């Protein structure tokens, strides 16, 4: 088994005071979650029932793959709002629940990357990039690099070139980690058509979906408008709704800030594919905790309000980061401005690699995610890049500390 790419990061940045590493929206507290439920404008007793259930529930097993209620909530809240008019609504039977997204990704790879060639785009999160490696009978994986010159987008021509006769599994990550950039509907349609021609299963890591930055900033202004849970001009359809052999992977941690709930899921319209996933899941972590299920249902019941609140923080922090990179310290940093999620892949223009930059920041108590966290072998074109997270309310303090670090060291960086 390969060493985790983030292992070095966890060691070097352990205990740092200022974090720019985290990639999730502002974490929920339990009292805050309860308050969101109480404030819901709903005459039904559903929300009161959830509160009562949380206070008084049995510590019993939940069904393998998630309870009927949670799976139906996921289908209704996340997927039935973006389906085509001619599509049947998603039901609980289209959803499979896991203790987080990593287990879900591994399960999908074990189910569909066996005895075939796979394709994945890099850089990316290790659990996504290397998920085919979990299928020990995999016939190899081709990694296609994304490029900042192409705005970190998937290149459909390179996808065509990477195809082999036995290619049957493609892993996507949209919105993309670490860049925070999402593909267009037109590009998504191109990728799907290529895969449809070759009868390929697409597993799409969509953990940053629902955090799109709808905006009007083509002139560089800082106007970034809130996105709701149901509408966004930047949002593309979930892969499960866009493609008959598409699988969507999502977690509670990123958009809603439900990191400690440890709930993730896979969604697919093809019932035979769902059954294959069920069969594989049986031999892994088959069910989540009862309390996590209840908290997950509470989050979904207040989804719109939670997302609006989290986007307020993301919108504010992105504006600060944009001014930091594009105005105040444009001499030392550049980026492809993100349009989704709470992350950005930033290029350091000084004399250090991102590894060296990260080492020096760690000494100053500041945590970032250097390039080595997103690739097994770091290609030269991303040596200077590091990921910044801007989803938390404490992020401005960390950015201020980074600014102080730059002020202290920039004279030694040269012209």
Coordinates of C-alpha atoms in Angstrom, one line a residue, residues 162-307:
X162 CA -6.0 7.8 -23.3
X163 CA -8.8 5.4 -24.3
X164 CA -7.8 1.7 -24.6
X165 CA -10.0 -1.2 -25.8
X166 CA -10.5 -2.3 -22.1
X167 CA -11.1 1.2 -20.7
X168 CA -14.3 1.0 -18.6
X169 CA -13.9 3.3 -15.6
X170 CA -13.4 7.1 -15.5
X171 CA -12.9 9.0 -12.3
X172 CA -13.8 12.7 -12.3
X173 CA -13.8 15.4 -9.6
X174 CA -16.1 18.3 -10.2
X175 CA -15.9 20.8 -8.7
X176 CA -12.1 20.1 -8.8
X177 CA -9.9 19.7 -5.7
X178 CA -7.5 21.5 -5.3
X179 CA -8.3 24.2 -7.8
X180 CA -11.9 25.0 -6.8
X181 CA -12.9 25.2 -10.5
X182 CA -15.9 23.5 -12.1
X183 CA -16.4 22.4 -15.7
X184 CA -19.2 23.8 -17.8
X185 CA -22.3 22.0 -18.9
X186 CA -21.0 21.9 -22.4
X187 CA -17.7 20.2 -21.3
X188 CA -19.6 17.8 -19.1
X189 CA -21.7 16.8 -22.1
X190 CA -18.6 16.2 -24.2
X191 CA -17.0 14.0 -21.6
X192 CA -20.3 12.0 -21.2
X193 CA -20.6 11.4 -24.9
X194 CA -17.1 10.1 -25.2
X195 CA -17.7 7.7 -22.3
X196 CA -21.1 6.7 -23.7
X197 CA -19.4 5.7 -27.0
X198 CA -17.1 3.4 -25.1
X199 CA -19.6 2.1 -22.5
X200 CA -17.6 3.5 -19.6
X201 CA -18.8 4.0 -16.0
X202 CA -18.1 7.5 -14.7
X203 CA -17.5 7.9 -11.0
X204 CA -17.7 11.7 -10.1
X205 CA -16.4 13.0 -6.8
X206 CA -18.9 15.8 -6.2
X207 CA -18.1 16.7 -2.6
X208 CA -17.9 20.4 -3.4
X209 CA -21.2 20.5 -5.3
X210 CA -23.8 23.0 -4.0
X211 CA -21.0 25.5 -3.2
X212 CA -20.8 27.2 -6.6
X213 CA -19.9 30.9 -6.6
X214 CA -22.5 32.5 -8.8
X215 CA -21.0 35.9 -9.6
X216 CA -20.6 38.8 -11.9
X217 CA -16.9 39.5 -11.6
X218 CA -15.6 39.3 -15.2
X219 CA -14.2 42.7 -14.7
X220 CA -12.3 41.6 -11.5
X221 CA -14.8 43.1 -9.1
X222 CA -15.5 41.4 -5.8
X223 CA -19.2 40.9 -6.3
X224 CA -20.0 37.3 -5.6
X225 CA -23.6 36.3 -5.1
X226 CA -25.0 33.6 -2.9
X227 CA -26.1 30.3 -4.3
X228 CA -29.0 28.3 -2.9
X229 CA -29.4 24.6 -2.6
X230 CA -31.6 24.4 -5.7
X231 CA -30.4 26.9 -8.3
X232 CA -27.1 28.1 -9.7
X233 CA -26.0 29.3 -13.1
X234 CA -22.6 27.6 -12.6
X235 CA -23.9 24.3 -11.2
X236 CA -23.8 21.4 -13.6
X237 CA -26.1 18.4 -13.2
X238 CA -25.0 15.6 -10.9
X239 CA -23.3 12.8 -12.8
X240 CA -26.0 10.5 -11.5
X241 CA -28.6 12.6 -13.3
X242 CA -26.5 13.5 -16.3
X243 CA -25.4 10.0 -17.4
X244 CA -27.1 6.6 -17.3
X245 CA -23.9 5.0 -16.1
X246 CA -22.9 7.9 -13.9
X247 CA -22.2 7.6 -10.1
X248 CA -22.1 10.6 -7.9
X249 CA -20.1 10.6 -4.6
X250 CA -20.9 13.2 -2.0
X251 CA -20.2 13.8 1.7
X252 CA -21.8 15.9 4.5
X253 CA -18.5 17.4 5.4
X254 CA -17.7 19.9 2.6
X255 CA -20.9 21.9 1.6
X256 CA -22.8 21.7 4.9
X257 CA -19.8 21.6 7.3
X258 CA -21.0 18.3 8.8
X259 CA -17.5 16.9 9.1
X260 CA -18.0 15.0 12.3
X261 CA -21.2 13.4 11.1
X262 CA -19.2 11.1 8.8
X263 CA -22.0 10.6 6.3
X264 CA -21.3 10.1 2.6
X265 CA -23.1 8.4 -0.3
X266 CA -23.2 7.1 -3.8
X267 CA -26.1 7.8 -6.1
X268 CA -26.8 6.1 -9.4
X269 CA -29.9 5.7 -11.6
X270 CA -28.9 2.2 -12.8
X271 CA -30.4 -0.3 -10.3
X272 CA -28.1 -3.1 -11.4
X273 CA -25.1 -0.9 -10.7
X274 CA -26.5 -0.1 -7.3
X275 CA -26.9 -3.8 -6.6
X276 CA -23.2 -4.3 -7.5
X277 CA -22.3 -1.6 -5.1
X278 CA -24.5 -3.2 -2.4
X279 CA -22.7 -6.5 -2.9
X280 CA -19.3 -4.9 -2.5
X281 CA -20.3 -2.8 0.5
X282 CA -21.5 -5.9 2.3
X283 CA -17.8 -6.8 2.9
X284 CA -16.8 -3.4 4.0
X285 CA -18.3 -0.8 6.4
X286 CA -21.9 -1.8 5.8
X287 CA -23.7 0.8 8.0
X288 CA -23.2 4.1 9.7
X289 CA -24.0 5.1 13.2
X290 CA -27.6 5.8 14.3
X291 CA -26.8 9.2 15.6
X292 CA -25.0 10.2 12.4
X293 CA -28.0 9.2 10.4
X294 CA -30.3 11.4 12.5
X295 CA -27.9 14.4 12.3
X296 CA -27.6 13.8 8.6
X297 CA -31.4 14.1 8.2
X298 CA -31.3 17.2 10.3
X299 CA -28.8 18.8 8.0
X300 CA -30.8 17.9 4.9
X301 CA -34.0 19.3 6.5
X302 CA -32.3 22.7 6.9
X303 CA -30.1 22.4 3.8
X304 CA -31.0 25.6 2.1
X305 CA -30.5 27.7 5.2
X306 CA -27.2 26.0 6.1
X307 CA -25.8 26.4 2.6

